[in-house]
Coordinates of C-alpha atoms and ligand atoms in Angstrom, one line a residue:
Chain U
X1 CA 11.4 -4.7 -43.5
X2 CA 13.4 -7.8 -44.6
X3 CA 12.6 -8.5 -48.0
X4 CA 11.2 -12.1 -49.4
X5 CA 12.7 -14.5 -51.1
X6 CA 12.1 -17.2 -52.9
X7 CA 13.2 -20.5 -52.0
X8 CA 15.9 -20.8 -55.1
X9 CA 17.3 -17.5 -54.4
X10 CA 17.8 -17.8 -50.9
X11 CA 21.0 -19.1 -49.2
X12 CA 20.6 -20.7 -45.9
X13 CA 22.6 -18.3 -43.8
X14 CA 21.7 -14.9 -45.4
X15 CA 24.9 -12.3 -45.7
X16 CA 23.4 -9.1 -44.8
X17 CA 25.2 -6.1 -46.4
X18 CA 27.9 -4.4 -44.3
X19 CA 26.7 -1.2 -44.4
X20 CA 23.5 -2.4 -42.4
X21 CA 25.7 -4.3 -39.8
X22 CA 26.2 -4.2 -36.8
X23 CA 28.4 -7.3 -36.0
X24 CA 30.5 -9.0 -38.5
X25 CA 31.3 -12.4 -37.4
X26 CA 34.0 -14.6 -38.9
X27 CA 34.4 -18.0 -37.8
X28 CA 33.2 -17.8 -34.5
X29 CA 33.9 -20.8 -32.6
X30 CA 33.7 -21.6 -28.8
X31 CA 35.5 -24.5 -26.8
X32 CA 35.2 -25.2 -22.9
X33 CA 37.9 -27.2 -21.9
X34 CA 38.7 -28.3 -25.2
X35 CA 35.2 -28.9 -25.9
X36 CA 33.6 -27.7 -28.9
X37 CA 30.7 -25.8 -28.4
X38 CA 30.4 -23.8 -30.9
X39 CA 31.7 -23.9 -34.8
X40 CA 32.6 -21.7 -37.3
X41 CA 29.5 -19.1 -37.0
X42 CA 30.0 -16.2 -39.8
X43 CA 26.9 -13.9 -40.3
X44 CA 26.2 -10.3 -40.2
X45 CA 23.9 -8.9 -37.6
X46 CA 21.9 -6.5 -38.6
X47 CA 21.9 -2.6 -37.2
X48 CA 19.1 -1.5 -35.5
X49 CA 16.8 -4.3 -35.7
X50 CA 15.7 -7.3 -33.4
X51 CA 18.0 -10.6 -34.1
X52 CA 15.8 -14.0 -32.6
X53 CA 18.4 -17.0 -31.9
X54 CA 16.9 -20.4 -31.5
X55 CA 17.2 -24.0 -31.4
X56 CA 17.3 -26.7 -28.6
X57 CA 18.9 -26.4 -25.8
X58 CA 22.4 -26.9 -25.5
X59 CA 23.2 -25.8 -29.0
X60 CA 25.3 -22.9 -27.9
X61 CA 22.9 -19.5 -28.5
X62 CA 23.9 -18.2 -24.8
X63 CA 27.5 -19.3 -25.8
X64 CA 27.4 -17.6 -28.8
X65 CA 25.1 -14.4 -27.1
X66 CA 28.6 -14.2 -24.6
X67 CA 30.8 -13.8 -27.3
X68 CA 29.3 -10.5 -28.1
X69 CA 30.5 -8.9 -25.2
X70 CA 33.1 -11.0 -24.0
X71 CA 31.2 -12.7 -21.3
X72 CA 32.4 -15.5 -22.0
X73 CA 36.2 -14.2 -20.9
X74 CA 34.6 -14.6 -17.5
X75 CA 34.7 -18.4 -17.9
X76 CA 38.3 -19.7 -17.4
X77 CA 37.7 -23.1 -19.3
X78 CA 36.7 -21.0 -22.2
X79 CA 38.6 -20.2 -25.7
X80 CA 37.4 -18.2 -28.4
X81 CA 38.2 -18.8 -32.3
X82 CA 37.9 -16.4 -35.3
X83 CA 37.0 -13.1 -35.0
X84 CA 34.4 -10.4 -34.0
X85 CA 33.6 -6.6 -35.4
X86 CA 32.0 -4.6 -34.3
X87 CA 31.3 -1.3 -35.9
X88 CA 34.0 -2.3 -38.1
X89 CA 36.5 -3.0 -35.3
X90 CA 37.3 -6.8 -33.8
X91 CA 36.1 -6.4 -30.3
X92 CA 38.4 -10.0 -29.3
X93 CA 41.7 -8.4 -29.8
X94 CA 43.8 -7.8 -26.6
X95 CA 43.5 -3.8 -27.0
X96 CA 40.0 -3.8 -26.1
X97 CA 38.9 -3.5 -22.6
X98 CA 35.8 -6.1 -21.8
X99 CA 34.7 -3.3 -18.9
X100 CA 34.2 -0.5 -22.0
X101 CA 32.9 -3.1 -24.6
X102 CA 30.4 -4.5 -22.0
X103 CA 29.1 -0.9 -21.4
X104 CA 28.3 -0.7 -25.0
X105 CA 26.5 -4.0 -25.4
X106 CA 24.5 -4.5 -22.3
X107 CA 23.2 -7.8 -21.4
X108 CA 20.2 -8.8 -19.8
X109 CA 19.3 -12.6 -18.7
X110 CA 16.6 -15.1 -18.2
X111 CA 15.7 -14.6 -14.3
X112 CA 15.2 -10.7 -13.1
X113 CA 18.1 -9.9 -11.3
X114 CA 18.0 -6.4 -9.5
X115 CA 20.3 -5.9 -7.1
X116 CA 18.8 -5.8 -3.2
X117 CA 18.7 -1.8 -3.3
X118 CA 16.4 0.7 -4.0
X119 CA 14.8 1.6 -7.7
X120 CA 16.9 4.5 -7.8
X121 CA 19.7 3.0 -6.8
X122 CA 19.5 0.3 -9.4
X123 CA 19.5 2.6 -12.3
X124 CA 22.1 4.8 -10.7
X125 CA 24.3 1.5 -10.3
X126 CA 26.2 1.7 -13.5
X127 CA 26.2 5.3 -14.6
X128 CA 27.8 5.7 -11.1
X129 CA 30.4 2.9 -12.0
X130 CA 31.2 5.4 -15.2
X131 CA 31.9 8.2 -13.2
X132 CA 28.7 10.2 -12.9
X133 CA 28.8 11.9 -9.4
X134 CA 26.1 14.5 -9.9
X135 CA 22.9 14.1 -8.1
X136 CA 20.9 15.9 -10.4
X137 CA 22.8 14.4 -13.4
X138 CA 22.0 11.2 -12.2
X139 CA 18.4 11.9 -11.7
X140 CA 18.2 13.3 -15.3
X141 CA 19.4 9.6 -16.7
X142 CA 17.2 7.2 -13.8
X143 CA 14.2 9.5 -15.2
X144 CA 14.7 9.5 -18.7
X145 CA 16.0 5.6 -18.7
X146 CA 12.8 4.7 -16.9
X147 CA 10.8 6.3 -19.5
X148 CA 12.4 4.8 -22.4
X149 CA 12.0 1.6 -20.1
X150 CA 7.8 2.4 -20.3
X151 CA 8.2 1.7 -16.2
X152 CA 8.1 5.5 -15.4
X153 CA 4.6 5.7 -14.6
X154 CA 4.8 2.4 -12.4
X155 CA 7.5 3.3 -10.4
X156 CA 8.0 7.4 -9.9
X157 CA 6.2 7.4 -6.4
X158 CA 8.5 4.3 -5.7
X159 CA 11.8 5.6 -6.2
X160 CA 13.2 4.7 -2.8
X161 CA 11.6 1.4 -2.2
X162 CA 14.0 -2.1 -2.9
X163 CA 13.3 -3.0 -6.5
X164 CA 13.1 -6.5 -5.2
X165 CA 8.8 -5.7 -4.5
X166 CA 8.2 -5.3 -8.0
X167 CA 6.5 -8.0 -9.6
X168 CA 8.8 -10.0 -11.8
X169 CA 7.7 -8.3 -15.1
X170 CA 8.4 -5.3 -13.7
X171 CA 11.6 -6.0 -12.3
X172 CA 12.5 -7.4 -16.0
X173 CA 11.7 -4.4 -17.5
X174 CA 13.9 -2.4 -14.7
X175 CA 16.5 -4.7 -15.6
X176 CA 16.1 -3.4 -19.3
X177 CA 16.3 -0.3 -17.8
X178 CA 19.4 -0.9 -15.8
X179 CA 21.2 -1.9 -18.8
X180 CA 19.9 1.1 -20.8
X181 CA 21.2 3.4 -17.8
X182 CA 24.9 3.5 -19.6
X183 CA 23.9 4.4 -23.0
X184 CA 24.8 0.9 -25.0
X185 CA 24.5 0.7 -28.5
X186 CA 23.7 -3.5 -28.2
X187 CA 21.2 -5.1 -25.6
X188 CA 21.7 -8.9 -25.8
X189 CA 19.1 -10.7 -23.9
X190 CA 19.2 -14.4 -23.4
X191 CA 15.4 -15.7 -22.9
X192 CA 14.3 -12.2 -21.3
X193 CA 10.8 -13.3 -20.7
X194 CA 10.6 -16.8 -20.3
X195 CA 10.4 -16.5 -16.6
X196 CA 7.0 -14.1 -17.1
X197 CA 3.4 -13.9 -17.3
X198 CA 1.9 -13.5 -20.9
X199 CA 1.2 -9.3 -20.3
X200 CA 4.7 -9.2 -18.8
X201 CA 5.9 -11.1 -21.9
X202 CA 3.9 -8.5 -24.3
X203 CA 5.6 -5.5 -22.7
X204 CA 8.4 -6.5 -22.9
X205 CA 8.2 -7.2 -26.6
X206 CA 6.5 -3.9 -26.9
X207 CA 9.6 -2.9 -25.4
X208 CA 12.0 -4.0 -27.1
X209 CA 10.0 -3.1 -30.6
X210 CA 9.9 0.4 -29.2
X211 CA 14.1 0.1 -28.3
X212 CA 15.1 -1.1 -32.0
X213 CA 15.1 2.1 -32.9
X214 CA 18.3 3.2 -30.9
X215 CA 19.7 0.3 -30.0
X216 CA 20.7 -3.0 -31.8
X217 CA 18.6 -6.1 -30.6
X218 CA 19.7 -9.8 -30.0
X219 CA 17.4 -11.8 -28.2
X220 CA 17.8 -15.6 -27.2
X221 CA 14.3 -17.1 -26.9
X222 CA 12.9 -20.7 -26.6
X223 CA 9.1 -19.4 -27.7
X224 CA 9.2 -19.5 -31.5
X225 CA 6.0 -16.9 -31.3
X226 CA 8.1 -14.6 -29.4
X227 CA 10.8 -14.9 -32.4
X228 CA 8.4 -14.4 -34.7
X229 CA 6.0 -11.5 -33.2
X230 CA 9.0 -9.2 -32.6
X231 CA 12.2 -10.3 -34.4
X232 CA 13.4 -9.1 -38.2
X233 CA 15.8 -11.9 -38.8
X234 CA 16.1 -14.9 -37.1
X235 CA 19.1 -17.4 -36.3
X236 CA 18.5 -21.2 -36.0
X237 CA 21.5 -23.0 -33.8
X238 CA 21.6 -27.1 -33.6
X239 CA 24.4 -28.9 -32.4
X240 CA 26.9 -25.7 -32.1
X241 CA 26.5 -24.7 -35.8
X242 CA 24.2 -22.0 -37.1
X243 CA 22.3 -24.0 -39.9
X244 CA 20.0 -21.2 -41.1
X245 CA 19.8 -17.1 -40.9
X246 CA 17.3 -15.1 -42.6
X247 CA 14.4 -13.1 -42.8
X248 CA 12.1 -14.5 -39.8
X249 CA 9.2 -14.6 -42.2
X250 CA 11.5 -16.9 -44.5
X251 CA 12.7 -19.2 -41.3
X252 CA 8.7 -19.3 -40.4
X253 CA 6.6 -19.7 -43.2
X254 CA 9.7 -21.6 -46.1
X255 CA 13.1 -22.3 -44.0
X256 CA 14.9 -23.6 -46.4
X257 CA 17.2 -26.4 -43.9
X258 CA 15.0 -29.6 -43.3
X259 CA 16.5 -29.3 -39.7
X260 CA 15.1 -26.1 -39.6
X261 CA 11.5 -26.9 -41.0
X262 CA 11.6 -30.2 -38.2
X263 CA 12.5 -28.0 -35.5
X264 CA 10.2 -25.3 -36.0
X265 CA 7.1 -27.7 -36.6
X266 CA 8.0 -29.1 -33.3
X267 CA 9.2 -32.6 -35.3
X268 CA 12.5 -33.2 -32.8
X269 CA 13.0 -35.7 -30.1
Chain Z
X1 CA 0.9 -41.4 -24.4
X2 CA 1.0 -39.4 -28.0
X3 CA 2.7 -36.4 -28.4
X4 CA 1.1 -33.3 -29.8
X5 CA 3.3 -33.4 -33.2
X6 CA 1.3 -36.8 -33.4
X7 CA -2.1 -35.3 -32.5
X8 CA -1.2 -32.8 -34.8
X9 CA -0.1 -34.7 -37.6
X10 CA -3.4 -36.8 -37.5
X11 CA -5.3 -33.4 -37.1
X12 CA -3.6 -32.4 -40.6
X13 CA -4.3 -35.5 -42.0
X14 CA -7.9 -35.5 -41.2
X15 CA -7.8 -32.1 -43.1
X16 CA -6.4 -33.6 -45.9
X17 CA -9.6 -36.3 -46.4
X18 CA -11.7 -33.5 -45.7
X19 CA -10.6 -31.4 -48.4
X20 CA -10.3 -34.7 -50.9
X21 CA -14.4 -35.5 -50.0
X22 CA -15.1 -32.5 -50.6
X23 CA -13.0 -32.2 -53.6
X24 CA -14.6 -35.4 -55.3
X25 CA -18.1 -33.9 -53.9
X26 CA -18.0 -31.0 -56.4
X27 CA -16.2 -32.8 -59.3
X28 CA -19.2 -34.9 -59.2
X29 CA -21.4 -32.0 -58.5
X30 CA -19.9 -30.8 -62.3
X31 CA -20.0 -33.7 -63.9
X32 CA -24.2 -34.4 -63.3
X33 CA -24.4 -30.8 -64.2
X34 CA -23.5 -31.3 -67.2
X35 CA -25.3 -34.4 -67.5
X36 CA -28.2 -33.2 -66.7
X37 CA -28.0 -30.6 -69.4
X38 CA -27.1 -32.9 -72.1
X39 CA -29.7 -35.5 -71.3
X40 CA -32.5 -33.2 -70.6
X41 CA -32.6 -34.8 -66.9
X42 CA -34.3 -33.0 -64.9
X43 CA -34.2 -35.0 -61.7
X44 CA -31.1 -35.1 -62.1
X45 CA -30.3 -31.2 -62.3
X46 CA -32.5 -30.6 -58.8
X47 CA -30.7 -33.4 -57.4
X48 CA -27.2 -31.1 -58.0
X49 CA -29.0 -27.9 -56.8
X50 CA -30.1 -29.6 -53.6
X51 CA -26.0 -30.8 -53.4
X52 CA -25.4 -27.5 -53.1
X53 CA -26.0 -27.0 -49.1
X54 CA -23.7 -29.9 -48.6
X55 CA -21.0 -28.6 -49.9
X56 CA -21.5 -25.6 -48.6
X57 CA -21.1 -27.7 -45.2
X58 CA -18.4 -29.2 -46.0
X59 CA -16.7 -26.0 -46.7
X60 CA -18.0 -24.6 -43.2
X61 CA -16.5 -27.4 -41.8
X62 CA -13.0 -27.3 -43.3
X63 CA -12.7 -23.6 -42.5
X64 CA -13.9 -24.2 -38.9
X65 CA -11.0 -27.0 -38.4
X66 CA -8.2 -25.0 -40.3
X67 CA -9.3 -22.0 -37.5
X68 CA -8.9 -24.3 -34.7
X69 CA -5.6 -25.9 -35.6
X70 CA -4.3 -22.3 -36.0
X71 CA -5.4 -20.9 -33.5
X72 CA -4.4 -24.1 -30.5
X73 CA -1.6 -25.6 -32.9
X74 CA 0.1 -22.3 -34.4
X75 CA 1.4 -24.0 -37.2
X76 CA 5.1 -22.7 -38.7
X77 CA 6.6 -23.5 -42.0
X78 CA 5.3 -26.6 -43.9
X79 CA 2.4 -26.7 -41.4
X80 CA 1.3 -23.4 -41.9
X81 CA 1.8 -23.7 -45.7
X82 CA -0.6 -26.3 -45.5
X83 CA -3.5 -24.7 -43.5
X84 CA -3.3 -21.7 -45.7
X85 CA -3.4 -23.4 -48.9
X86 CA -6.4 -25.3 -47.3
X87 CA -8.0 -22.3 -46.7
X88 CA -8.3 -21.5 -50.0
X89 CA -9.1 -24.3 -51.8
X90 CA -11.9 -25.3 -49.9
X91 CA -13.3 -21.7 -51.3
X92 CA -12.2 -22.9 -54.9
X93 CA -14.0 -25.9 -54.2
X94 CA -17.0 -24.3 -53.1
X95 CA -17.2 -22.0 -55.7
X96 CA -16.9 -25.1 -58.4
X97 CA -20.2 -26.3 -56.7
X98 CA -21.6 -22.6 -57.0
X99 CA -21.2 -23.0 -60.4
X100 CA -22.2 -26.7 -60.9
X101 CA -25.6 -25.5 -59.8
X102 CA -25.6 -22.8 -62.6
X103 CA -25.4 -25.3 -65.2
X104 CA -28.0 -27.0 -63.5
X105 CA -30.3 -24.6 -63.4
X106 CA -29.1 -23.4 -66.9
X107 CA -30.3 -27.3 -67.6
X108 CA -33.9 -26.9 -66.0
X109 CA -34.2 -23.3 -68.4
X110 CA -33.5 -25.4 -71.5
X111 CA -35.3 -28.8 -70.9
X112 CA -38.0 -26.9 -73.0
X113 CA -35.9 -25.7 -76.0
X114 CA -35.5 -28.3 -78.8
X115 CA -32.4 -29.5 -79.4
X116 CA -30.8 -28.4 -82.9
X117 CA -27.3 -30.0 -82.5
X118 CA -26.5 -32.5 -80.2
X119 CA -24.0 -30.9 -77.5
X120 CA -20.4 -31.8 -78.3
X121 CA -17.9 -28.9 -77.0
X122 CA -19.5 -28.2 -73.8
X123 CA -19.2 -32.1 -73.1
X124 CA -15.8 -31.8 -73.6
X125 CA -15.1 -28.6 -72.2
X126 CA -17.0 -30.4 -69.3
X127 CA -14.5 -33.6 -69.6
X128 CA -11.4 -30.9 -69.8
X129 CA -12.5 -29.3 -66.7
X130 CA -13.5 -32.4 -64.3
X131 CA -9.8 -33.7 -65.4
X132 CA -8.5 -30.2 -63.9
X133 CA -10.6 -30.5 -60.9
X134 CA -9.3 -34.1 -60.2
X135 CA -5.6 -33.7 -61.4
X136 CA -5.4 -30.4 -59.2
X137 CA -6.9 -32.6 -56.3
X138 CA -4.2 -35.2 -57.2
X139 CA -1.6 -33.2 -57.1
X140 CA -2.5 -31.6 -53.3
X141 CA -2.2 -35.4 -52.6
X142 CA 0.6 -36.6 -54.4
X143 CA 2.7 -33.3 -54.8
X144 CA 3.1 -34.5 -58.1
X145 CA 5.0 -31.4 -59.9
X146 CA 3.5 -33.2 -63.1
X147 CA 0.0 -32.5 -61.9
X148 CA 0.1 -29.1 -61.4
X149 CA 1.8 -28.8 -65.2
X150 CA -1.0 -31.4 -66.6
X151 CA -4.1 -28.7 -65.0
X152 CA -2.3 -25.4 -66.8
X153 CA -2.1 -27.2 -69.7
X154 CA -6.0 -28.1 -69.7
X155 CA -6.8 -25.0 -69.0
X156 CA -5.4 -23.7 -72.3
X157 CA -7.5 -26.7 -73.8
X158 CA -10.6 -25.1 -72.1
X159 CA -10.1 -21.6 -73.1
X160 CA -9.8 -22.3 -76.4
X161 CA -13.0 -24.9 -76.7
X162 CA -15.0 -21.8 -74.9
X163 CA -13.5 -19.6 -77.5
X164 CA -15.0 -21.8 -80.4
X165 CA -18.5 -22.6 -78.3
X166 CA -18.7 -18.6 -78.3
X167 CA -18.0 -18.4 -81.9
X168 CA -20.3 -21.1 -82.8
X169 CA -22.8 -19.9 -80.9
X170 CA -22.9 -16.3 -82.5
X171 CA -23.5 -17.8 -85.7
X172 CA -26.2 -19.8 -85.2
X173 CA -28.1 -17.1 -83.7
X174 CA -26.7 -15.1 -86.6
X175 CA -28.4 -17.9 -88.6
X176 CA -31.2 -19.2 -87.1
X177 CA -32.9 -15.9 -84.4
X178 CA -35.0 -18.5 -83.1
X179 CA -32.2 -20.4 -81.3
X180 CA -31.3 -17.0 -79.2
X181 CA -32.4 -17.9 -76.1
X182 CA -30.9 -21.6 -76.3
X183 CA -27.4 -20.3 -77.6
X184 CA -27.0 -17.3 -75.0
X185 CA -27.8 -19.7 -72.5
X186 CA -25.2 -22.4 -74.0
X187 CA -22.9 -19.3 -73.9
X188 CA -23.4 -18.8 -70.3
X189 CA -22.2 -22.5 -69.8
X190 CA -19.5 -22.5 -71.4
X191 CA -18.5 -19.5 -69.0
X192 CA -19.0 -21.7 -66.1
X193 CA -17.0 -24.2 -67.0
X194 CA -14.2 -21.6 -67.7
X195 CA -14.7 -20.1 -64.6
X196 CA -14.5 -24.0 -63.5
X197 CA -11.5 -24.5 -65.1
X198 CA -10.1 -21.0 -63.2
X199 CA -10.7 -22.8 -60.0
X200 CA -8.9 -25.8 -60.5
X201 CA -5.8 -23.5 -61.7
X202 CA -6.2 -21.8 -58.5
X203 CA -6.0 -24.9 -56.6
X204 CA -3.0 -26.1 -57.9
X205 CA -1.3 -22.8 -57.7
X206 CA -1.9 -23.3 -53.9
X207 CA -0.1 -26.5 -54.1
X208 CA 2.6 -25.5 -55.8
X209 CA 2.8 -22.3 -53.0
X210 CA 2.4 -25.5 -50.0
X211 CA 5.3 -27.3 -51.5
X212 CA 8.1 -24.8 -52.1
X213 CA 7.0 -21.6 -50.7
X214 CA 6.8 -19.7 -53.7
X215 CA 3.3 -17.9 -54.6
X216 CA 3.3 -18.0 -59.0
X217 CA 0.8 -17.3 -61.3
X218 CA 0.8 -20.3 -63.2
X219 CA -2.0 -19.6 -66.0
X220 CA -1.3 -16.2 -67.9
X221 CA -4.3 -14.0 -67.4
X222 CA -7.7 -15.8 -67.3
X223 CA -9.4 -14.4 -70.3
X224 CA -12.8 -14.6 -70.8
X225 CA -12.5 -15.4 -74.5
Ligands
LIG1 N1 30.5 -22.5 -18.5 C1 30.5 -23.7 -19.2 N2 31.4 -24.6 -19.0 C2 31.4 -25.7 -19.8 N3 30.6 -26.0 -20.7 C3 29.6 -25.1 -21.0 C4 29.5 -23.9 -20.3 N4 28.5 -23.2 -20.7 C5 27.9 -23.9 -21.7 N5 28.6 -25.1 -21.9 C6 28.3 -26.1 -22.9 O1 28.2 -25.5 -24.2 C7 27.2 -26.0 -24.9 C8 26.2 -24.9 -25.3 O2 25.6 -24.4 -24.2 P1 24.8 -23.1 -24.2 O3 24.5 -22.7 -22.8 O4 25.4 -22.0 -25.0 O5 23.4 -23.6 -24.9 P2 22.0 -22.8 -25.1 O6 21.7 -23.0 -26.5 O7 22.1 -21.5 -24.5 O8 21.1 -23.8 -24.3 P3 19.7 -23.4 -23.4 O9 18.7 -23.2 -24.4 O10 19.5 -24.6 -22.5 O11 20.1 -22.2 -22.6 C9 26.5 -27.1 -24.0 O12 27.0 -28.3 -24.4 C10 26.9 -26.7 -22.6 O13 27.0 -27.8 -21.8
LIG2 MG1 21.0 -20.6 -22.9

């Protein structure tokens, strides 16, 4: 657990200790076309737990969320500053493949996206990409990625039918899944549940509560309760700076930043 | 059209003279209590013990709207800070009543016991404590750091006027058995208005918690004497 703070003690963006790190980032800044999007972001994600990022829209948290695994290379107008580590290692320098860091820090997005195939198939997608030819192999990892997905039970008799009939919480949780299916060590996910129901919504929180344990969490959401019901630290973004990081009890109950305490008692615009 | 930070806003506001009515209830509550005591008024001390289901409404009703603006407003920082500190003080308050109407019905015991010195720590202890009650009060409104420092510093005055109404209590039954029953009960008033005085410490340790975030002890232990 995040430990409390007071108010004095506490700086605004907490430095988390390296040891407990997963990401060190220095200076991060973003520009499309010139255009700054993003400035000077340094903070220390944590290992292992669940990072919330929020703030209005527009203030650069799926910007940012890209940078983690070079998505944002995808985008020609784009240009990166400072630096990023991961594990110790910058992940921005020209030695490292995007293809290899992207199947370490697996992404999953706003709007379900499984591709028009079948369950199987879906899973199979990317371990199949990374070489794995066996049949049985590959029925080993659908199975025990499904499980760790908690859509096992829901979909075993279903195997061969197009994901695309699942319900959209379900197809959420199979893109979990799919992104699980090449053993990352980082699932970003940029407003996973914003397009779902309340239940979906609480299984995939339970989810991702159950998926901290292997896997380092970073979560873009617009629903503050989300942030707070399942993250250990949170991130508040405004205007393409990160003005506070901390403990989410700390940013929900004392932020320090008065921009912080107006946006999260709903006071902007 | 208003927006629901407005709604909200006046919702929290509302709360706020709530809390204050209910505040000023019980502070007066205390201070006929006491009167009645003193001036052997027995009208007077029913009239407090029949207050007592008002404020116990008022208490109802302040709990009641701090549950509904949780649970449809989900208040975060600040907000939050100042439904939970709410929360408690209407209890505080509350229990300042509960113990208003001890005194008073300590007052109805002794409106039969002759009077062997006219009252004068308990009246002040009784001052001391109303003060507490008020500044604490004050300082939820005004956030007046000042306010909170002017109730822990009354509190010391209280402790150590119980302290000599204890003493001088011992002796005169010591002196004079026949004032036992008078005394001990005079004893038992004084504890009220500690325990009085304990409240209103409470209260503005809540404020102070509402403002910056930070949950203190602000009194060193409350001793009894
Ligand atoms: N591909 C792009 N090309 C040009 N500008 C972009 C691009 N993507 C984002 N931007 C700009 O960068 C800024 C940050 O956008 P970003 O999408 O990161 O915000 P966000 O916080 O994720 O917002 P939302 O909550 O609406 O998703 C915005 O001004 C946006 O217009
Ligand atoms: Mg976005």
């Amino acid at each position: 657990m995040p430990e409390q703070a007071s108010l004095a003690s506490r700086s605004a963006t907490l430095m988390l200790p390296l040891e407990n790190s997963k990401f060190e980032i220095r200076g991060l800044g973003v520009e499309y076309d010139g255009e700054s999007a993003l400035r000077d972001v340094t903070i220390n994600l944590p290992k292992q737990q669940i990072t919330a990022l929020i703030g209005p829209s527009g203030c650069g948290k799926s910007t940012f969320l890209r940078c983690l695994n070079r998505m944002n290379d995808l985008i020609p107008s784009a240009r990166m500053l400072g630096d990023i580590f991961m594990d110790g290692n910058s992940i921005l320098s020209s030695n490292v493949d995007p293809v290899e860091l992207r199947k370490r820090v697996g992404m999953v997005f706003q709007r379900p996206n499984p591709f028009p195939m079948t369950i199987f198939d879906n899973i199979a997608y990317g371990p199949r990409r990374h070489g794995v030819r066996s049949h049985s192999m590959l029925e080993q990892i659908v199975e025990e990625t499904l499980k760790k997905s908690a859509l096992w039970d829901e979909v075993k008799d279903k195997m061969r039918q197009p994901a695309l009939d699942l319900s959209g919480g379900q197809q959420q949780r199979l893109c979990i899944a799919r992104a699980l299916a090449v053993q990352p060590d980082v699932l970003l996910m940029d407003e996973p549940s914003s397009a779902l129901d309340p239940i979906s919504t609480f299984k995939i929180e339970e989810l991702m509560l159950e998926l901290k344990e292997y896997y380092t969490i970073i979560i873009v959401t617009h629903n503050m309760y989300q942030a707070s019901r399942v993250a250990d630290y949170t991130g508040f973004f405004l205007l393409g700076e990160l003005v506070e990081f901390g403990p989410t009890v700390e940013i929900f109950e004392r932020p320090i930043d008065s921009r912080t305490d107006d946006y999260v008692r709903g006071r902007f615009g | 059209m208003q927006s629901p930070r407005h709604t909200f806003d006046t919702q929290l506001h509302a709360l706020e003279q709530r809390l204050l009515r209910m505040g000023s209830f019980v502070e007066e509550m205390l201070e006929d209590s006491v009167k009645a005591l003193v001036d052997k008024d027995v009208s007077l001390a029913e009239e407090v013990i029949r207050r007592d289901d008002v404020a116990d409404e008022l208490d109802l009703d302040i709990e009641t709207s701090c549950m509904h603006m949780l649970a449809l407003q989900q208040p975060l920082s600040k907000d939050l800070r100042v439904i939970g500190t709410a929360l408690k003080i209407t209890t505080d308050l509350e229990r300042i009543g509960d113990y208003s109407v001890d005194i008073a019905k300590t007052a109805l015991e002794l409106v039969s016991e002759p009077v062997i010195k006219p009252l004068v720590r308990i009246p002040q202890m009784a001052q001391a404590t109303a003060r507490m009650v008020r500044g604490a009060l004050e300082a939820f409104v005004s956030r007046d750091p000042d306010k909170i420092e002017e109730v822990v510093r009354l509190d010391d005055e209280v402790d150590e006027l119980n302290r000599q109404v204890w003493n001088m209590m011992i002796q005169e039954m010591q002196e004079n058995p026949s004032t036992v029953s008078r005394a001990a009960h005079l004893i038992l008033v004084a504890r009220y208005l500690e325990r009085i005085a304990d409240h209103a410490v409470n209260v503005a340790e809540r404020v102070q918690y509402m403002e910056t975030g930070v949950l203190r002890q602000l009194a060193s232990s409350h001793q009894m004497l």
